[in-house]
PDB file of C-alpha atoms in Angstrom:
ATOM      1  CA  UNK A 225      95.540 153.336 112.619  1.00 53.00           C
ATOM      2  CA  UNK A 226      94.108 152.684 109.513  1.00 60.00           C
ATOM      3  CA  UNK A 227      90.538 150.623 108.724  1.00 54.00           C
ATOM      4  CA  UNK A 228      90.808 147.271 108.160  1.00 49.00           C
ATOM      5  CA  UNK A 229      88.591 145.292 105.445  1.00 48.00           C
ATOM      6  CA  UNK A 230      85.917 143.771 107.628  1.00 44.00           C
ATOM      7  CA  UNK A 231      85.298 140.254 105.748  1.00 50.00           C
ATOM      8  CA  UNK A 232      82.520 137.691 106.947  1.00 57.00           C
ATOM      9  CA  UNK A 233      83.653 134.474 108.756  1.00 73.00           C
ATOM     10  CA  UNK A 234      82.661 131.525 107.121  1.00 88.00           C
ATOM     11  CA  UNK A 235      80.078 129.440 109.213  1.00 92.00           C
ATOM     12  CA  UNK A 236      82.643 126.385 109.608  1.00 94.00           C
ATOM     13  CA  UNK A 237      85.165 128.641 111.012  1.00 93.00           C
ATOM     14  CA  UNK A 238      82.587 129.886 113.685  1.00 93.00           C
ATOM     15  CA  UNK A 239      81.955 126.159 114.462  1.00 94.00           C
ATOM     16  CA  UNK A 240      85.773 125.312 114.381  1.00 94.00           C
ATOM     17  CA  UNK A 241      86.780 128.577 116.501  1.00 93.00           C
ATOM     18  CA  UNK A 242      84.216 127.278 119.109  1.00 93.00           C
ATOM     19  CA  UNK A 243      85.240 124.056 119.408  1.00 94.00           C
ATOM     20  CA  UNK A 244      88.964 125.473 119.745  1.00 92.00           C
ATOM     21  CA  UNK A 245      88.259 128.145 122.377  1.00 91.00           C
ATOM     22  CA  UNK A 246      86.736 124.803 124.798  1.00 91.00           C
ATOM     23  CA  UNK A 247      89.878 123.390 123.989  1.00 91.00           C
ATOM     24  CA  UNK A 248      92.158 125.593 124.544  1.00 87.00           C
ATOM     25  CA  UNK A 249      89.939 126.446 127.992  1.00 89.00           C
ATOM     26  CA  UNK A 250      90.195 122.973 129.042  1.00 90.00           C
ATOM     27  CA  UNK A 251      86.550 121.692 128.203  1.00 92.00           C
ATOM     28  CA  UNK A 252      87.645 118.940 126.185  1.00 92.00           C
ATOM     29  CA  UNK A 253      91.140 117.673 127.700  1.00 92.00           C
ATOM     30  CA  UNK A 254      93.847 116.215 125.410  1.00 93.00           C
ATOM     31  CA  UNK A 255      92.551 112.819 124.584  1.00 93.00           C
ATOM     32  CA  UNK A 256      88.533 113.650 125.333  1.00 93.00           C
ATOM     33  CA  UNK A 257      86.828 112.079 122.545  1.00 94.00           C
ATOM     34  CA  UNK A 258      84.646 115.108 120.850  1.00 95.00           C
ATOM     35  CA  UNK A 259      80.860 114.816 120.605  1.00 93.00           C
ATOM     36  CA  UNK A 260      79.761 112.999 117.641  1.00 91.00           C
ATOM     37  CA  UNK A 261      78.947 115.032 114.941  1.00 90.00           C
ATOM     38  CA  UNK A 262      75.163 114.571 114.846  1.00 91.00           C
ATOM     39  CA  UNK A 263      75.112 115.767 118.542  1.00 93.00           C
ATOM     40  CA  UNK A 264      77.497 118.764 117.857  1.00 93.00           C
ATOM     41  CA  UNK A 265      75.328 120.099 115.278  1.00 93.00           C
ATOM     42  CA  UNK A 266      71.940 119.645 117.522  1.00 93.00           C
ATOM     43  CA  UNK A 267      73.407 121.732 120.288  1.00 91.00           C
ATOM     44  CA  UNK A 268      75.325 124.278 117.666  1.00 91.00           C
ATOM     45  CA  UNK A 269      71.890 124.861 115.652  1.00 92.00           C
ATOM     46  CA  UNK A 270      73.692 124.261 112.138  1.00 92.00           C
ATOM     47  CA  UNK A 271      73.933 121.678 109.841  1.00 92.00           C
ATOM     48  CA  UNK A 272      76.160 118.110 109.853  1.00 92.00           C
ATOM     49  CA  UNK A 273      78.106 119.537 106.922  1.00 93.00           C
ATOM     50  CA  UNK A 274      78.843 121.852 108.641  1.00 94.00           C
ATOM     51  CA  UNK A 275      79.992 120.333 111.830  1.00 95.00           C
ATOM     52  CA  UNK A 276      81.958 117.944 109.249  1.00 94.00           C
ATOM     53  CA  UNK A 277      83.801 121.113 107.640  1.00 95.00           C
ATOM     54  CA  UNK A 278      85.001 122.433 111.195  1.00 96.00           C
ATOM     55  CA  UNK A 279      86.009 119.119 112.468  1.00 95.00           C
ATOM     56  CA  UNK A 280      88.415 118.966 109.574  1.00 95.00           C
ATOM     57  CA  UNK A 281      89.565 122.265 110.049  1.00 95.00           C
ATOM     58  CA  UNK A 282      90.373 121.469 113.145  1.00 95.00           C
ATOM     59  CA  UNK A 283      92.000 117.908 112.283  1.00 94.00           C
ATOM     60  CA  UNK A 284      94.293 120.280 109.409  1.00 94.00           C
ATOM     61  CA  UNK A 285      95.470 122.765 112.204  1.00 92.00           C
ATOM     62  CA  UNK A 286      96.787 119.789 114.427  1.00 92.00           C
ATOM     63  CA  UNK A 287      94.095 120.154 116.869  1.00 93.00           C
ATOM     64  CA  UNK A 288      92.449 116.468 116.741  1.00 94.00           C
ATOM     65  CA  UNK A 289      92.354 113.627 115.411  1.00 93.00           C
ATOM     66  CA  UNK A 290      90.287 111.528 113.227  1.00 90.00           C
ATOM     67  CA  UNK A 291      90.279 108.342 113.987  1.00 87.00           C
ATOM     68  CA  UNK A 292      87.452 106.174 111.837  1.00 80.00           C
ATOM     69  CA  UNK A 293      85.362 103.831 113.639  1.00 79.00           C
ATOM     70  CA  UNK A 294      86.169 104.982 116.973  1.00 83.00           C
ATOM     71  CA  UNK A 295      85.659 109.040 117.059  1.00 88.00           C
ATOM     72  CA  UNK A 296      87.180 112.412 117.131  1.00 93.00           C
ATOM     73  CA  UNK A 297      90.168 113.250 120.006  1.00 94.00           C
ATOM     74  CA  UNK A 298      91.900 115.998 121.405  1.00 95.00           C
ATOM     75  CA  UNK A 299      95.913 116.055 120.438  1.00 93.00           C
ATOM     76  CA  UNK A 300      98.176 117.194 122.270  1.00 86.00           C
ATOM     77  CA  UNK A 301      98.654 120.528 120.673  1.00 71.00           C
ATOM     78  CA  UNK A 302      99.571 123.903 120.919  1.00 65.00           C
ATOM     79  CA  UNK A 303      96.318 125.918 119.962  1.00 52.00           C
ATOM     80  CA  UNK A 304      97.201 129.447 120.525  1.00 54.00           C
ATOM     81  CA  UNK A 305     100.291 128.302 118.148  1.00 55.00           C
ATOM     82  CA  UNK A 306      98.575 126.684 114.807  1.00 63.00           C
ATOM     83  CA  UNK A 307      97.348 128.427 111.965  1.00 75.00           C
ATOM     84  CA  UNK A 308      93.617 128.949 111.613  1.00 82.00           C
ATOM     85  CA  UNK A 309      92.392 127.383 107.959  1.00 85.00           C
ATOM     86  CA  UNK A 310      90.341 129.764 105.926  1.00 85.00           C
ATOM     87  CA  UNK A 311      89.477 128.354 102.560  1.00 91.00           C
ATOM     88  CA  UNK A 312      86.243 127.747 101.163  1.00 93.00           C
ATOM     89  CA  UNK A 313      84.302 125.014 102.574  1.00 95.00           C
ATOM     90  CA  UNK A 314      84.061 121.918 100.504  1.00 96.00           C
ATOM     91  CA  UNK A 315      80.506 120.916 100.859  1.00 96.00           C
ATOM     92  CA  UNK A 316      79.585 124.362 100.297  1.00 94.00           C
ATOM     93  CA  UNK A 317      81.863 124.184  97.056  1.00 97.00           C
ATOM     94  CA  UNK A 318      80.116 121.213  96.101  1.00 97.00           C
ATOM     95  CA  UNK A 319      76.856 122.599  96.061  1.00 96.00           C
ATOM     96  CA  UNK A 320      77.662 125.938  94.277  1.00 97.00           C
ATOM     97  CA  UNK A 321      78.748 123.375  91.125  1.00 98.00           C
ATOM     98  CA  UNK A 322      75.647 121.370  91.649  1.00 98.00           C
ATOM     99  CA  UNK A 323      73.630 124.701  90.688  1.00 97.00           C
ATOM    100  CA  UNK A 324      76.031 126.028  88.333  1.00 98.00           C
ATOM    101  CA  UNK A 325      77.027 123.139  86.007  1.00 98.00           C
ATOM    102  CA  UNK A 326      73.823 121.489  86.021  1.00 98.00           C
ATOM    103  CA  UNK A 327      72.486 124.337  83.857  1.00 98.00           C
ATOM    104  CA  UNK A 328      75.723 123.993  82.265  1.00 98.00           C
ATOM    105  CA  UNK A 329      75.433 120.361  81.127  1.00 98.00           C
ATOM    106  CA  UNK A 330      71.301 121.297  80.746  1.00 98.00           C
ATOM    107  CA  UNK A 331      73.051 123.748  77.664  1.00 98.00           C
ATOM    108  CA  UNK A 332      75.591 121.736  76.583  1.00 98.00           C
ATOM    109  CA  UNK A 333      72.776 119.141  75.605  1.00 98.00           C
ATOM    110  CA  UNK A 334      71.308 121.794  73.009  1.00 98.00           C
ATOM    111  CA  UNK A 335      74.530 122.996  71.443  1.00 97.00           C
ATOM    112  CA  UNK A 336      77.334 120.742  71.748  1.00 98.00           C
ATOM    113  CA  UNK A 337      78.787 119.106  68.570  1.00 97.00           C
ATOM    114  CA  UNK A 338      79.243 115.676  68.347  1.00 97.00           C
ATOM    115  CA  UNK A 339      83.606 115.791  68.182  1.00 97.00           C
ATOM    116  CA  UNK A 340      82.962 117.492  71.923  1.00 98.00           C
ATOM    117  CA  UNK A 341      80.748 114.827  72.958  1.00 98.00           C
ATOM    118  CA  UNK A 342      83.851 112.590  71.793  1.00 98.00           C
ATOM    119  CA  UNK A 343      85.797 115.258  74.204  1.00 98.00           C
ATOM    120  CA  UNK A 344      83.706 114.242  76.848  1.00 98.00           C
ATOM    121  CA  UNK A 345      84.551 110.267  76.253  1.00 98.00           C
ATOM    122  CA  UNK A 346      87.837 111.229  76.257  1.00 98.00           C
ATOM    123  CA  UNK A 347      88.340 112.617  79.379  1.00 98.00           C
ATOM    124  CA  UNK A 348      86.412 110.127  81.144  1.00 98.00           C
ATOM    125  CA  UNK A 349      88.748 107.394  79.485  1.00 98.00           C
ATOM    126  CA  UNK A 350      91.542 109.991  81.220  1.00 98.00           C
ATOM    127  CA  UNK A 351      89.822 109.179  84.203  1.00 98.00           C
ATOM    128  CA  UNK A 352      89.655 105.553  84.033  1.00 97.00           C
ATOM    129  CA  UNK A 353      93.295 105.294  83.129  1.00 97.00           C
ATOM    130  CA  UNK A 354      94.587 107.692  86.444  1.00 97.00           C
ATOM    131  CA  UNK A 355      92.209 105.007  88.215  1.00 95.00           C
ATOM    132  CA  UNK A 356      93.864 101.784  86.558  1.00 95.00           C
ATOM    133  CA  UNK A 357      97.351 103.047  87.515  1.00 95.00           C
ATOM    134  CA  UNK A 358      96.254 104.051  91.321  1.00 92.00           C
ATOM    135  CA  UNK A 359      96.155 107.729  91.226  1.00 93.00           C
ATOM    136  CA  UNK A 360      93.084 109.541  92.052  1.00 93.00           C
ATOM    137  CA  UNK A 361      91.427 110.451  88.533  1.00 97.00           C
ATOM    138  CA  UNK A 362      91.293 114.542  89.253  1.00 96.00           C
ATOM    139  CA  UNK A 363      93.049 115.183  85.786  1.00 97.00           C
ATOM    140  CA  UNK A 364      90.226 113.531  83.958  1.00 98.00           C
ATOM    141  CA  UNK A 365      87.539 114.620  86.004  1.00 98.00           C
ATOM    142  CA  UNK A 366      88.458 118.435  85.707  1.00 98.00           C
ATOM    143  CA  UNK A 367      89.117 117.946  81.783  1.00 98.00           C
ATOM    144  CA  UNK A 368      85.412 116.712  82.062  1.00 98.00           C
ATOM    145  CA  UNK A 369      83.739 119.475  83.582  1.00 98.00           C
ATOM    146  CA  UNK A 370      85.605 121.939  81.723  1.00 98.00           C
ATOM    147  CA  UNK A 371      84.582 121.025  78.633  1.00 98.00           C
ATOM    148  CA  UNK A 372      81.022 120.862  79.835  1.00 98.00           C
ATOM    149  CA  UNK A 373      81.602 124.758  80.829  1.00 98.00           C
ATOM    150  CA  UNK A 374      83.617 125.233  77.578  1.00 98.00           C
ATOM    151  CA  UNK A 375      80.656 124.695  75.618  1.00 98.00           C
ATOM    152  CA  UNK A 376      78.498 127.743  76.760  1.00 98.00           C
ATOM    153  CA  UNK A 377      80.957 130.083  74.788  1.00 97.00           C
ATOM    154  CA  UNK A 378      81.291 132.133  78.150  1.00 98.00           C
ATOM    155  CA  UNK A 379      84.537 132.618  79.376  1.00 98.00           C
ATOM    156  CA  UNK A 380      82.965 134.103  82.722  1.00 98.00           C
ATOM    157  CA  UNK A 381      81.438 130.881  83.255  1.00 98.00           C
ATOM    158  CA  UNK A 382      84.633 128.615  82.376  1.00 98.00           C
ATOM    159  CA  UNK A 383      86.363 130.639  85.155  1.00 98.00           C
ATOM    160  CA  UNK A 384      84.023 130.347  87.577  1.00 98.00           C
ATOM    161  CA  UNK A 385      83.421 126.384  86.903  1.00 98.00           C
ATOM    162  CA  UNK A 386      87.443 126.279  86.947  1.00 98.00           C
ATOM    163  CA  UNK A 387      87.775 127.922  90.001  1.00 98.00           C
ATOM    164  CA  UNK A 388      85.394 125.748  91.906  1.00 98.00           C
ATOM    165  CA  UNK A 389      87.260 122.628  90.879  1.00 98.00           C
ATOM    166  CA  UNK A 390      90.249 123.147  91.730  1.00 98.00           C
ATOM    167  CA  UNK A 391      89.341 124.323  95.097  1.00 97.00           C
ATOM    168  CA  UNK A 392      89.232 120.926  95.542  1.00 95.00           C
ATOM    169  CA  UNK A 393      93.296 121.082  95.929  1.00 95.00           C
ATOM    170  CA  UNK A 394      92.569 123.372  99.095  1.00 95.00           C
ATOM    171  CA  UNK A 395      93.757 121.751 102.541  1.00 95.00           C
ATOM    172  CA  UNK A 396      90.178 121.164 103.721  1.00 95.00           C
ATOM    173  CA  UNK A 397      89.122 119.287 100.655  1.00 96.00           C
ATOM    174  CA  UNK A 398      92.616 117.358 100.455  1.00 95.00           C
ATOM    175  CA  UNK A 399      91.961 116.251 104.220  1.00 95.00           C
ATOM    176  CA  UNK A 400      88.377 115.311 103.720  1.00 95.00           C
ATOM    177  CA  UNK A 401      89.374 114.029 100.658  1.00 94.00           C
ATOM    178  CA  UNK A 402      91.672 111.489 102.665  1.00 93.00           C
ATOM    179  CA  UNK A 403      88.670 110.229 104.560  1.00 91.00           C
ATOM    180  CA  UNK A 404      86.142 109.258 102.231  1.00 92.00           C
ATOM    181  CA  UNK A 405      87.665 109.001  98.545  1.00 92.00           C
ATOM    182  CA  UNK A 406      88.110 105.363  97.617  1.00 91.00           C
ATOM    183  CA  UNK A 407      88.605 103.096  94.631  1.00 91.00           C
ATOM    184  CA  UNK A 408      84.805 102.438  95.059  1.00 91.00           C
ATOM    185  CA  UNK A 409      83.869 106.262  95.533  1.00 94.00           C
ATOM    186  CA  UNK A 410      85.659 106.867  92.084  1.00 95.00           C
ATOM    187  CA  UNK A 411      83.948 104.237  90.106  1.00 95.00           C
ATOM    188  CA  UNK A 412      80.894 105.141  91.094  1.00 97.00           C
ATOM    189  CA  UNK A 413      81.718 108.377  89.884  1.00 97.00           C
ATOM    190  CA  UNK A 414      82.989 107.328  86.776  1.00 98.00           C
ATOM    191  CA  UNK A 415      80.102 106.005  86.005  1.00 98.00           C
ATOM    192  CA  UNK A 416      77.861 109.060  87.023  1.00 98.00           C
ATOM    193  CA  UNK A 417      80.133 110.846  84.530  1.00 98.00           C
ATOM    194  CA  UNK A 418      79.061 108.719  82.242  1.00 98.00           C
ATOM    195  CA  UNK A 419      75.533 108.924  82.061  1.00 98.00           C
ATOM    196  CA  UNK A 420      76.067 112.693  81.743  1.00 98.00           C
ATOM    197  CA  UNK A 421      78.262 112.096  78.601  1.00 98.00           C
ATOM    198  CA  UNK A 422      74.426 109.799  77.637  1.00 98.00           C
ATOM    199  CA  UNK A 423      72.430 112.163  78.859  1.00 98.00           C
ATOM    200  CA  UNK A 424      74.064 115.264  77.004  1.00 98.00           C
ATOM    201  CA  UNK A 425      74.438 112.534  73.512  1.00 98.00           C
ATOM    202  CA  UNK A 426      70.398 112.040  73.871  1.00 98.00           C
ATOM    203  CA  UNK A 427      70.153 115.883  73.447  1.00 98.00           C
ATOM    204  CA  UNK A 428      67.764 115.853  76.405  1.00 98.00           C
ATOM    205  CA  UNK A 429      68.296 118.985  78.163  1.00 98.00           C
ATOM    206  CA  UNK A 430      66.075 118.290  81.125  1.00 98.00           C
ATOM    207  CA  UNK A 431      68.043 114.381  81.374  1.00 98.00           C
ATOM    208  CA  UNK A 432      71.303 116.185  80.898  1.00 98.00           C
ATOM    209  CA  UNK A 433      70.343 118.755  83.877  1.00 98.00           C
ATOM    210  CA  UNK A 434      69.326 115.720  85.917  1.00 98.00           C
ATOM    211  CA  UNK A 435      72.363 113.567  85.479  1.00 98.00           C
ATOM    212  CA  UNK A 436      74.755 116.586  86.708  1.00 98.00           C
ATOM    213  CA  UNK A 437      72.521 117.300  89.501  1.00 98.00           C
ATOM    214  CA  UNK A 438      72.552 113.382  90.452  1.00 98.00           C
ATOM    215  CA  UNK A 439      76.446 113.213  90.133  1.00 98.00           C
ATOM    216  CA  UNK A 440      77.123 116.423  92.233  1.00 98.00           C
ATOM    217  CA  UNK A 441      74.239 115.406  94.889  1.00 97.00           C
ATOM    218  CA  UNK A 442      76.345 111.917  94.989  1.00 97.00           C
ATOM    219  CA  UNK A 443      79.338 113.737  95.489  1.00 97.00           C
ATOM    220  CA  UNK A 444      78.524 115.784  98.369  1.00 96.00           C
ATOM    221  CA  UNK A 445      76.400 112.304  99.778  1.00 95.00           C
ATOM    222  CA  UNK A 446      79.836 110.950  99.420  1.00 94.00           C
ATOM    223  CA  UNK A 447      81.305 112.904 102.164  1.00 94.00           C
ATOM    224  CA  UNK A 448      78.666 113.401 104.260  1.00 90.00           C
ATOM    225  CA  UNK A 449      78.426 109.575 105.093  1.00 85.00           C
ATOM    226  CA  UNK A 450      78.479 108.240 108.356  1.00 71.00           C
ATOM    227  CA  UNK A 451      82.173 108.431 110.449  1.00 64.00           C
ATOM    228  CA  UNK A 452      83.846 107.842 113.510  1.00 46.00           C
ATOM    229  CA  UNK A 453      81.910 107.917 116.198  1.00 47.00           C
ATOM    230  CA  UNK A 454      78.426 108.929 115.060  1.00 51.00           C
ATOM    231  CA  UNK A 455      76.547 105.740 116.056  1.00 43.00           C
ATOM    232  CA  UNK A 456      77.776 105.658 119.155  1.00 39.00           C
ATOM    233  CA  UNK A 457      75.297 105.175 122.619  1.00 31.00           C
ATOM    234  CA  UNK A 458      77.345 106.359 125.135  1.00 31.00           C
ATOM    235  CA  UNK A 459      77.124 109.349 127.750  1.00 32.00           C
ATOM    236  CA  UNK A 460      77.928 112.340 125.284  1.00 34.00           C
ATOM    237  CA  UNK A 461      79.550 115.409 126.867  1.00 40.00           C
ATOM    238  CA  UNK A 462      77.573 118.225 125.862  1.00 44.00           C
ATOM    239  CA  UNK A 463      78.765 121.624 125.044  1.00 45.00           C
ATOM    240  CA  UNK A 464      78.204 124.550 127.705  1.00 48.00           C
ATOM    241  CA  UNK A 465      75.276 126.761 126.937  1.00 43.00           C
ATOM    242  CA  UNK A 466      77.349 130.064 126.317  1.00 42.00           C
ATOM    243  CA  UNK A 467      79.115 128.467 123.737  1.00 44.00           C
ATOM    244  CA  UNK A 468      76.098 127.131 121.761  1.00 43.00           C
ATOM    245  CA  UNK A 469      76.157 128.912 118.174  1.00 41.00           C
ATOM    246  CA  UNK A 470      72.923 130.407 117.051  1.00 42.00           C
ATOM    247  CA  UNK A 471      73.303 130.481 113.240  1.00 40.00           C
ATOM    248  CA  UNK A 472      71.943 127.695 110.833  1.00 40.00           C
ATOM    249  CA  UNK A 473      73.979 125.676 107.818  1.00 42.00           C
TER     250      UNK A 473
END
């Protein structure tokens, strides 16, 4: 029998195949309402992110349910039957672009003509007219950070940028996605994008590197807000000791 690749498990998917082996063992019974997710991560020693990314790993793969404002269930499911999710992790995703295309708008603020500071206008104005017509504004948004990447001259770079974005079509990020992006979320973001397009005009590098950083940070904050469940007081089932996790997020 030949060697197979041994590859790394991301830390979600240790969280998520966790929670789905008390499951499937009859800890938490089809409609048990999960710990909330501040408790989970307490007694899994890793981060709410985290916790957040393997609860909606587990929501894609059929077993539970979100249900805002009143917590996370058990469904009726066949465990041992549904596929196990392996993309990358959203929040994680997030905060690789927070370090990478800060720098990136930080440089774009030195070198960038003024027709691809138009470029930049332009795509937000992409963005605000997928908003106006009830779509979610991705086509503007990825023209916008492209062009930021664009202007380095490095086509390494552009790939990488362009591969982060669009892991944002991955089933984890669609399903998160679902929860907590709003007409509100994306004018708030429309406007972040704009005072990078200022920020990048004023040819302040350091201003530029701070309004990328601020947009990404608000991103991530975004989906890392408070949801079902979290605030409440009640008697919280907690997980059995053997199955406590020992890595950090």
């Amino acid at each position: 029998m030949p060697l197979q690749t041994i590859a790394p498990r991301r830390l979600y998917r240790q969280i998520a195949d966790q929670l789905r082996t008390l499951i499937e063992g009859g800890e938490y019974p089809v409609g048990t309402r999960l710990p909330p997710e501040r408790d989970l991560a307490v007694q899994l020693g890793v981060s709410r992110p985290s916790v957040r990314e393997a609860l909606i790993a587990l929501e894609v793969e059929g077993l539970v349910e979100v249900r805002m404002g009143s917590g996370i269930y058990v469904l009726d499911a066949q465990p041992a039957g549904t596929r196990r999710i392996t993309a990358e992790a959203p929040l994680e995703t997030i905060r690789a672009r927070q370090l990478i295309e800060s720098e990136l708008a930080a440089h774009a603020a030195r070198t960038m003509k003024r027709s691809q500071i138009g470029g930049l206008r332009e795509a937000i104005a992409v963005m605000e007219g997928e908003a106006a017509a009830g779509q979610l504004p991705t086509r503007g948004d990825r023209l916008f950070h492209l062009r930021i990447a664009e202007a380095s001259a490095n086509s390494v770079l552009v790939r990488i940028v362009t591969d982060l974005y669009d892991e944002r079509h991955n089933p984890l990020f669609q399903q998160l996605g679902s929860h907590f992006e709003t007409t509100r979320s994306w004018v708030d973001a429309i406007a972040e994008h704009r005072a990078v397009v200022d920020a990048i005009a004023s040819r302040s590098p350091q201003a530029a590197r701070d309004a990328m950083t601020q947009h990404l940070v608000s991103s991530h904050n975004r989906f890392t807000v408070g949801w079902a469940g979290d605030t409440d007081a009640g008697v919280v089932k907690r997980l059995p000791a053997r199955k406590q996790a020992k890595a950090r997020g």
